[in-house]
Short mmCIF file of C-alpha atoms in Angstrom, two decimals:
data_model
loop_
_atom_site.label_atom_id
_atom_site.label_comp_id
_atom_site.label_asym_id
_atom_site.label_seq_id
_atom_site.Cartn_x
_atom_site.Cartn_y
_atom_site.Cartn_z
CA UNK A 52 -23.60 3.32 -8.77
CA UNK A 53 -25.01 6.09 -6.54
CA UNK A 54 -23.98 4.07 -3.48
CA UNK A 55 -20.41 3.95 -4.78
CA UNK A 56 -20.22 7.74 -5.16
CA UNK A 57 -21.70 8.32 -1.70
CA UNK A 58 -19.28 5.76 -0.24
CA UNK A 59 -16.29 7.52 -1.84
CA UNK A 60 -17.52 10.85 -0.45
CA UNK A 61 -17.81 9.32 3.05
CA UNK A 62 -14.33 7.81 2.72
CA UNK A 63 -12.83 11.19 1.79
CA UNK A 64 -14.59 12.92 4.72
CA UNK A 65 -13.35 10.22 7.12
CA UNK A 66 -9.85 10.66 5.70
CA UNK A 67 -9.96 14.42 6.31
CA UNK A 68 -11.18 13.90 9.89
CA UNK A 69 -8.53 11.25 10.57
CA UNK A 70 -5.83 13.46 9.09
CA UNK A 71 -6.96 16.44 11.19
CA UNK A 72 -6.80 14.32 14.35
CA UNK A 73 -3.35 13.02 13.37
CA UNK A 74 -2.10 16.57 12.77
CA UNK A 75 -3.38 17.67 16.17
CA UNK A 76 -1.45 14.80 17.79
CA UNK A 77 1.64 15.42 15.58
CA UNK A 78 1.18 11.98 13.99
CA UNK A 79 1.79 11.27 10.28
CA UNK A 80 -1.31 11.78 8.12
CA UNK A 81 -1.20 8.14 6.99
CA UNK A 82 -1.81 7.01 10.58
CA UNK A 83 -4.90 9.22 10.68
CA UNK A 84 -6.16 7.76 7.39
CA UNK A 85 -5.65 4.20 8.62
CA UNK A 86 -7.27 4.88 11.99
CA UNK A 87 -10.21 6.63 10.32
CA UNK A 88 -10.62 3.65 8.00
CA UNK A 89 -10.46 1.27 10.96
CA UNK A 90 -13.30 3.13 12.69
CA UNK A 91 -15.25 3.25 9.42
CA UNK A 92 -14.89 -0.51 8.97
CA UNK A 93 -16.03 -1.23 12.54
CA UNK A 94 -19.02 1.10 12.19
CA UNK A 95 -20.42 -0.78 9.20
CA UNK A 96 -21.57 2.48 7.56
CA UNK A 97 -20.18 1.22 4.25
CA UNK A 98 -20.90 -2.39 3.31
CA UNK A 99 -17.92 -4.74 3.16
CA UNK A 100 -18.86 -5.62 -0.42
CA UNK A 101 -18.63 -1.93 -1.38
CA UNK A 102 -15.21 -1.61 0.26
CA UNK A 103 -13.97 -4.62 -1.70
CA UNK A 104 -15.58 -3.19 -4.83
CA UNK A 105 -13.38 -0.10 -4.57
CA UNK A 106 -10.24 -2.23 -4.93
CA UNK A 107 -9.69 -0.64 -8.37
CA UNK A 108 -8.92 2.72 -6.74
CA UNK A 109 -6.59 1.03 -4.24
CA UNK A 110 -4.72 -0.73 -7.06
CA UNK A 111 -4.39 2.55 -8.95
CA UNK A 112 -3.03 4.35 -5.87
CA UNK A 113 -0.54 1.55 -5.19
CA UNK A 114 0.60 1.75 -8.81
CA UNK A 115 1.34 5.49 -8.46
CA UNK A 116 3.19 4.85 -5.19
CA UNK A 117 5.30 2.11 -6.80
CA UNK A 118 6.08 4.29 -9.85
CA UNK A 119 7.14 7.13 -7.56
CA UNK A 120 9.49 4.84 -5.61
CA UNK A 121 10.93 3.50 -8.86
CA UNK A 122 11.66 7.04 -10.03
CA UNK A 123 14.17 7.29 -7.16
CA UNK A 124 16.37 4.64 -8.83
CA UNK A 125 18.58 7.06 -10.71
CA UNK A 126 21.75 5.53 -12.14
CA UNK A 127 23.79 8.43 -10.73
CA UNK A 128 22.54 7.56 -7.23
CA UNK A 129 23.15 3.82 -7.68
CA UNK A 130 26.71 4.50 -8.86
CA UNK A 131 27.26 6.60 -5.75
CA UNK A 132 25.96 4.05 -3.21
CA UNK A 133 27.14 0.96 -5.09
CA UNK A 134 25.83 -2.41 -3.93
CA UNK A 135 24.79 -1.14 -0.48
CA UNK A 136 20.98 -1.18 -1.09
CA UNK A 137 21.12 -4.75 -2.44
CA UNK A 138 23.34 -5.99 0.40
CA UNK A 139 21.15 -4.34 3.04
CA UNK A 140 17.98 -5.75 1.44
CA UNK A 141 19.38 -9.28 1.49
CA UNK A 142 20.49 -9.03 5.12
CA UNK A 143 17.33 -7.40 6.50
CA UNK A 144 15.04 -9.83 4.63
CA UNK A 145 17.04 -12.93 5.56
CA UNK A 146 17.51 -11.56 9.10
CA UNK A 147 13.74 -11.38 9.61
CA UNK A 148 13.30 -14.91 8.24
CA UNK A 149 16.02 -16.48 10.41
CA UNK A 150 14.99 -14.76 13.65
CA UNK A 151 11.34 -15.68 13.11
CA UNK A 152 12.14 -19.29 12.18
CA UNK A 153 14.23 -19.70 15.32
CA UNK A 154 11.75 -18.09 17.72
CA UNK A 155 8.68 -19.81 16.27
CA UNK A 156 10.36 -23.22 16.44
CA UNK A 157 11.43 -22.54 20.04
CA UNK A 158 7.82 -21.89 21.13
CA UNK A 159 6.71 -25.19 19.59
CA UNK A 160 5.16 -24.21 16.25
CA UNK A 161 5.38 -27.06 13.69
CA UNK A 162 8.47 -26.67 11.50
CA UNK A 163 6.62 -26.18 8.16
CA UNK A 164 4.37 -23.46 9.64
CA UNK A 165 7.38 -21.73 11.26
CA UNK A 166 9.26 -21.74 7.95
CA UNK A 167 6.29 -20.25 6.07
CA UNK A 168 5.60 -17.51 8.63
CA UNK A 169 9.29 -16.67 8.72
CA UNK A 170 9.39 -16.21 4.95
CA UNK A 171 6.31 -13.95 4.97
CA UNK A 172 8.08 -11.82 7.59
CA UNK A 173 10.57 -10.68 4.95
CA UNK A 174 7.95 -8.54 3.16
CA UNK A 175 7.74 -4.79 3.82
CA UNK A 176 4.97 -2.37 2.75
CA UNK A 177 6.41 0.62 0.85
CA UNK A 178 3.23 2.71 0.68
CA UNK A 179 3.00 3.95 4.29
CA UNK A 180 6.75 4.61 4.38
CA UNK A 181 6.68 6.71 1.21
CA UNK A 182 3.73 8.73 2.53
CA UNK A 183 5.71 9.69 5.65
CA UNK A 184 8.75 10.63 3.55
CA UNK A 185 6.59 12.79 1.27
CA UNK A 186 4.54 14.47 3.99
CA UNK A 187 7.58 15.61 5.96
CA UNK A 188 9.86 16.08 2.93
CA UNK A 189 12.44 13.83 4.59
CA UNK A 190 15.87 13.77 2.97
CA UNK A 191 19.27 12.42 3.92
CA UNK A 192 21.32 9.19 3.86
CA UNK A 193 18.67 7.09 5.63
CA UNK A 194 15.81 8.26 3.39
CA UNK A 195 17.86 7.83 0.21
CA UNK A 196 18.82 4.29 1.25
CA UNK A 197 15.32 3.45 2.50
CA UNK A 198 13.50 3.91 -0.81
CA UNK A 199 15.56 1.44 -2.91
CA UNK A 200 15.60 -1.06 -0.02
CA UNK A 201 11.80 -1.15 0.34
CA UNK A 202 11.53 -1.31 -3.46
CA UNK A 203 13.68 -4.48 -3.62
CA UNK A 204 12.19 -5.98 -0.48
CA UNK A 205 9.13 -7.47 -2.14
CA UNK A 206 11.26 -9.30 -4.72
CA UNK A 207 13.37 -10.71 -1.88
CA UNK A 208 10.22 -11.78 -0.02
CA UNK A 209 8.83 -13.59 -3.09
CA UNK A 210 12.08 -15.51 -3.61
CA UNK A 211 12.38 -16.46 0.07
CA UNK A 212 8.73 -17.51 0.23
CA UNK A 213 9.07 -19.73 -2.85
CA UNK A 214 12.12 -21.47 -1.34
CA UNK A 215 10.38 -21.84 2.03
CA UNK A 216 7.26 -23.25 0.34
CA UNK A 217 9.36 -25.89 -1.40
CA UNK A 218 11.07 -26.84 1.88
CA UNK A 219 7.75 -27.00 3.76
CA UNK A 220 6.24 -29.16 0.99
CA UNK A 221 9.13 -31.61 1.22
CA UNK A 222 8.83 -31.79 5.02
CA UNK A 223 5.10 -32.52 4.90
CA UNK A 224 4.93 -34.75 1.82
CA UNK A 225 8.22 -36.56 2.37
CA UNK A 226 9.78 -35.70 -0.99
CA UNK A 227 6.70 -36.36 -3.15
CA UNK A 228 6.81 -32.82 -4.51
CA UNK A 229 7.30 -31.16 -7.90
CA UNK A 230 9.73 -28.31 -7.26
CA UNK A 231 9.59 -26.79 -10.75
CA UNK A 232 6.25 -24.92 -10.38
CA UNK A 233 7.19 -23.61 -6.94
CA UNK A 234 10.45 -22.17 -8.24
CA UNK A 235 9.35 -21.07 -11.72
CA UNK A 236 6.12 -19.27 -10.74
CA UNK A 237 7.76 -16.70 -8.43
CA UNK A 238 10.64 -16.30 -10.90
CA UNK A 239 8.11 -15.51 -13.64
CA UNK A 240 6.34 -13.08 -11.32
CA UNK A 241 9.60 -11.24 -10.56
CA UNK A 242 11.38 -11.26 -13.92
CA UNK A 243 8.20 -10.93 -15.97
CA UNK A 244 7.28 -7.85 -13.93
CA UNK A 245 10.74 -6.34 -14.42
CA UNK A 246 10.86 -6.95 -18.19
CA UNK A 247 7.34 -5.69 -18.93
CA UNK A 248 7.75 -2.78 -16.50
CA UNK A 249 10.98 -1.83 -18.24
CA UNK A 250 9.27 -1.91 -21.64
CA UNK A 251 6.47 0.35 -20.34
CA UNK A 252 9.10 2.75 -18.96
CA UNK A 253 10.83 2.94 -22.36
CA UNK A 254 7.52 3.66 -24.14
CA UNK A 255 6.60 6.30 -21.56
CA UNK A 256 9.93 8.11 -22.01
CA UNK A 257 9.49 8.03 -25.80
CA UNK A 258 5.95 9.47 -25.80
CA UNK A 259 6.53 12.08 -23.10
CA UNK A 260 8.91 13.98 -25.40
CA UNK A 261 5.94 14.77 -27.63
CA UNK A 262 3.71 16.11 -24.85
CA UNK A 263 3.99 19.81 -24.12
CA UNK A 264 1.26 20.49 -21.54
CA UNK A 265 0.39 19.14 -18.10
CA UNK A 266 -2.95 17.72 -19.20
CA UNK A 267 -1.27 15.42 -21.71
CA UNK A 268 1.39 14.45 -19.17
CA UNK A 269 -1.28 13.49 -16.64
CA UNK A 270 -3.05 11.41 -19.28
CA UNK A 271 0.21 9.60 -20.01
CA UNK A 272 0.80 8.95 -16.29
CA UNK A 273 -2.68 7.42 -15.93
CA UNK A 274 -2.04 5.31 -19.03
CA UNK A 275 1.27 4.03 -17.59
CA UNK A 276 -0.19 3.09 -14.21
CA UNK A 277 -3.54 1.70 -15.39
CA UNK A 278 -1.86 -0.21 -18.21
CA UNK A 279 0.81 -1.56 -15.87
CA UNK A 280 -1.67 -2.71 -13.21
CA UNK A 281 -3.91 -4.23 -15.90
CA UNK A 282 -1.08 -6.17 -17.54
CA UNK A 283 0.12 -7.39 -14.13
CA UNK A 284 -3.36 -8.68 -13.31
CA UNK A 285 -3.78 -10.48 -16.65
CA UNK A 286 -0.40 -12.23 -16.54
CA UNK A 287 -0.30 -12.86 -12.77
CA UNK A 288 2.62 -10.51 -12.21
CA UNK A 289 3.44 -8.14 -9.35
CA UNK A 290 1.92 -4.73 -10.08
CA UNK A 291 4.25 -3.25 -7.45
CA UNK A 292 7.43 -4.53 -9.11
CA UNK A 293 6.13 -3.75 -12.60
CA UNK A 294 5.27 -0.12 -11.81
CA UNK A 295 8.50 0.35 -9.84
CA UNK A 296 10.52 -0.88 -12.82
CA UNK A 297 8.56 1.37 -15.18
CA UNK A 298 9.40 4.33 -12.93
CA UNK A 299 13.08 3.36 -12.70
CA UNK A 300 13.55 2.98 -16.46
CA UNK A 301 11.53 6.10 -17.22
CA UNK A 302 13.49 8.33 -14.81
CA UNK A 303 16.80 7.28 -16.39
CA UNK A 304 15.66 7.77 -20.00
CA UNK A 305 13.66 10.97 -19.72
CA UNK A 306 14.72 14.47 -18.73
CA UNK A 307 11.11 15.31 -17.91
CA UNK A 308 10.69 13.05 -14.88
CA UNK A 309 10.32 16.03 -12.54
CA UNK A 310 7.53 17.48 -14.72
CA UNK A 311 5.62 14.19 -14.75
CA UNK A 312 5.98 13.62 -11.00
CA UNK A 313 4.95 17.24 -10.36
CA UNK A 314 1.72 16.88 -12.34
CA UNK A 315 0.84 13.56 -10.70
CA UNK A 316 1.62 14.94 -7.23
CA UNK A 317 -1.06 17.56 -7.82
CA UNK A 318 -3.83 14.98 -8.32
CA UNK A 319 -2.80 11.86 -6.38
CA UNK A 320 -3.29 13.02 -2.73
CA UNK A 321 -7.07 12.28 -2.75
CA UNK A 322 -6.31 8.90 -4.33
CA UNK A 323 -3.77 8.10 -1.61
CA UNK A 324 -6.25 9.22 1.04
CA UNK A 325 -8.87 6.80 -0.34
CA UNK A 326 -6.28 4.01 -0.54
CA UNK A 327 -5.22 4.26 3.10
CA UNK A 328 -8.75 4.73 4.45
CA UNK A 329 -9.78 1.61 2.51
CA UNK A 330 -6.73 -0.22 3.88
CA UNK A 331 -7.79 0.73 7.40
CA UNK A 332 -11.40 -0.30 6.75
CA UNK A 333 -10.23 -3.75 5.67
CA UNK A 334 -8.29 -4.32 8.91
CA UNK A 335 -10.24 -6.76 11.09
CA UNK A 336 -9.85 -6.01 14.82
CA UNK A 337 -11.67 -9.24 15.74
CA UNK A 338 -8.58 -11.26 14.77
CA UNK A 339 -6.69 -9.75 17.71
CA UNK A 340 -8.36 -12.18 20.11
CA UNK A 341 -6.87 -15.12 18.19
CA UNK A 342 -3.33 -13.80 18.02
CA UNK A 343 -1.92 -15.82 20.93
CA UNK A 344 1.77 -16.38 21.64
CA UNK A 345 2.56 -17.09 17.98
CA UNK A 346 1.28 -13.67 16.92
CA UNK A 347 3.16 -11.83 19.65
CA UNK A 348 6.40 -13.63 18.78
CA UNK A 349 5.87 -12.88 15.08
CA UNK A 350 5.26 -9.16 15.65
CA UNK A 351 8.29 -8.72 17.92
CA UNK A 352 10.61 -11.22 16.19
CA UNK A 353 10.16 -9.69 12.75
CA UNK A 354 11.08 -6.23 14.04
CA UNK A 355 14.20 -7.61 15.76
CA UNK A 356 15.24 -9.45 12.59
CA UNK A 357 14.72 -6.39 10.37
CA UNK A 358 16.66 -4.06 12.68
CA UNK A 359 19.55 -6.46 13.26
CA UNK A 360 19.72 -7.53 9.59
CA UNK A 361 19.67 -3.94 8.30
CA UNK A 362 22.41 -2.99 10.77
CA UNK A 363 24.59 -5.92 9.72
CA UNK A 364 24.01 -5.30 6.00
CA UNK A 365 24.80 -1.59 6.38
CA UNK A 366 27.96 -2.40 8.32
CA UNK A 367 29.19 -4.91 5.73
CA UNK A 368 28.42 -2.52 2.85
CA UNK A 369 30.19 0.30 4.73
CA UNK A 370 27.12 2.52 4.73
CA UNK A 371 27.23 5.69 6.89
CA UNK A 372 26.77 5.26 10.65
CA UNK A 373 23.41 7.03 10.55
CA UNK A 374 22.13 4.39 8.08
CA UNK A 375 23.41 1.55 10.26
CA UNK A 376 21.75 2.94 13.36
CA UNK A 377 18.36 3.98 12.01
CA UNK A 378 17.42 2.23 8.75
CA UNK A 379 16.03 -0.96 10.34
CA UNK A 380 13.45 0.99 12.34
CA UNK A 381 11.88 2.33 9.12
CA UNK A 382 11.19 -1.17 7.72
CA UNK A 383 8.36 -2.10 10.09
CA UNK A 384 5.17 -1.55 7.98
CA UNK A 385 3.76 -4.72 6.41
CA UNK A 386 0.56 -5.13 4.40
CA UNK A 387 -0.49 -6.22 0.91
CA UNK A 388 2.30 -8.58 -0.15
CA UNK A 389 2.30 -10.35 3.24
CA UNK A 390 -1.48 -10.81 3.13
CA UNK A 391 -1.22 -12.15 -0.42
CA UNK A 392 1.46 -14.66 0.60
CA UNK A 393 -0.66 -15.77 3.57
CA UNK A 394 -3.49 -16.56 1.12
CA UNK A 395 -1.08 -18.68 -0.94
CA UNK A 396 -0.03 -20.48 2.25
CA UNK A 397 -3.70 -21.16 3.08
CA UNK A 398 -4.26 -22.71 -0.33
CA UNK A 399 -1.11 -24.85 -0.39
CA UNK A 400 -1.05 -25.77 3.32
CA UNK A 401 -4.66 -25.88 4.58
CA UNK A 402 -3.54 -27.58 7.80
CA UNK A 403 -1.65 -24.42 8.84
CA UNK A 404 -3.52 -21.86 6.75
CA UNK A 405 -5.88 -20.46 9.40
CA UNK A 406 -3.06 -19.93 11.91
CA UNK A 407 -0.85 -18.20 9.35
CA UNK A 408 -3.71 -16.02 8.07
CA UNK A 409 -4.76 -14.91 11.59
CA UNK A 410 -1.18 -14.05 12.59
CA UNK A 411 -0.52 -12.01 9.42
CA UNK A 412 -3.80 -10.09 9.72
CA UNK A 413 -3.06 -9.25 13.37
CA UNK A 414 0.49 -8.21 12.53
CA UNK A 415 -0.72 -6.04 9.64
CA UNK A 416 -3.12 -4.23 11.97
CA UNK A 417 -0.31 -3.46 14.43
CA UNK A 418 2.41 -2.68 11.89
CA UNK A 419 0.30 -0.39 9.71
CA UNK A 420 -0.89 1.72 12.65
CA UNK A 421 2.42 1.84 14.55
CA UNK A 422 4.91 1.66 11.66
CA UNK A 423 4.41 5.20 10.27
CA UNK A 424 4.79 6.68 13.77
CA UNK A 425 8.10 4.88 14.25
CA UNK A 426 9.26 5.87 10.75
CA UNK A 427 8.56 9.54 11.48
CA UNK A 428 10.29 9.37 14.89
CA UNK A 429 13.30 7.57 13.37
CA UNK A 430 13.77 10.01 10.48
CA UNK A 431 13.41 12.91 12.92
CA UNK A 432 16.07 11.45 15.22
CA UNK A 433 18.32 10.85 12.20
CA UNK A 434 18.03 14.56 11.42
CA UNK A 435 16.26 14.03 8.09
CA UNK A 436 13.00 15.79 8.95
CA UNK A 437 13.47 19.53 9.43
CA UNK A 438 12.10 20.88 12.74
CA UNK A 439 9.60 23.09 10.91
CA UNK A 440 8.31 20.02 9.03
CA UNK A 441 7.41 18.21 12.27
CA UNK A 442 4.30 20.36 12.11
CA UNK A 443 2.06 19.19 9.24
CA UNK A 444 2.40 21.15 5.99
CA UNK A 445 -1.30 22.05 5.95
CA UNK A 446 -0.96 23.68 9.39
CA UNK A 447 1.90 25.80 8.11
CA UNK A 448 -0.10 26.75 5.01
CA UNK A 449 -3.13 27.83 7.05
CA UNK A 450 -0.91 30.06 9.20
CA UNK A 451 0.51 31.68 6.08
CA UNK A 452 -2.96 32.22 4.62
CA UNK A 453 -4.28 33.82 7.82
CA UNK A 454 -1.37 36.25 7.93
CA UNK A 455 -2.09 37.62 4.46
#
């Protein structure tokens, strides 16, 4: 137990150092956390078993991130933008799949493996994106469209992966395949998460009316997230989708959403720091040597598919020009869901599993380190990060303090 506490203290110190370096270089803090974690993992100061043992904190942080994204799904906003987020999500997810399938087949990858990698390419990691939006207080058409798109992206990825798995199974086993489990399992994961998440959101809105102080509100928030993640684990659901749905339902039923988010914002930064440092520590740089042509094509092809698909979806849905031109560049980060799907691919298709796993791990390493930088640059160019916010908030605060 003592080792765990010391490890957490080391992780927080590494996060502070990484963040300070990122601020000095005008990089997003999340890039500093990830880089610090990467160095920590390479150093071996903390045992790999200890890093894996802290997964509970990572799950809790991801639950808070998902709930926060869900709280952006206000009915008033959805009425205003209409079907645009859904249309863009479909096009950017399918765009990534089609471009990857085509390119991977062209370089000679077996058709089943190409189909599976293409489907995994649809997934996007919302955590790093949200951290950039929060740190720089980004706001505008691109940011407002970005949050619902990344929220729906994982559901799209699960559906596309289930369909691709069925197709790959039929190609390999020549029709001797039971399609029902492959279709029903992801449907249960998606719709079960939405239904239970919605129920948790209703209960949270009901109980929050009776809480009058911030301490009680924080206790309720912890109950929502811990309960949601726990239920998702027991019933093999998506904790991301479940917590997002809880946040979406809660924000539309309660007038105290701002109060709850405010109290959680005061205590979650250290949790997010630990989450991203742990994410960086779990990145394995040794897989880079095995990336090969397939990995390079995957990394580049997915970005092309996301950008082109988002542009096309925004154009069809008549989204503003700034959304058409910039949204795709903010959809680069990829992490947890993609890694999870690669593990499923390894189990179902052992003949291609190692290749798929190595490619996804390499891509995650690149996307997670580079993605936040591109997101910040894109939102800045779109005019949604104020010039004064390009300098990290803590730097501004220290200047203010020194002038007193």
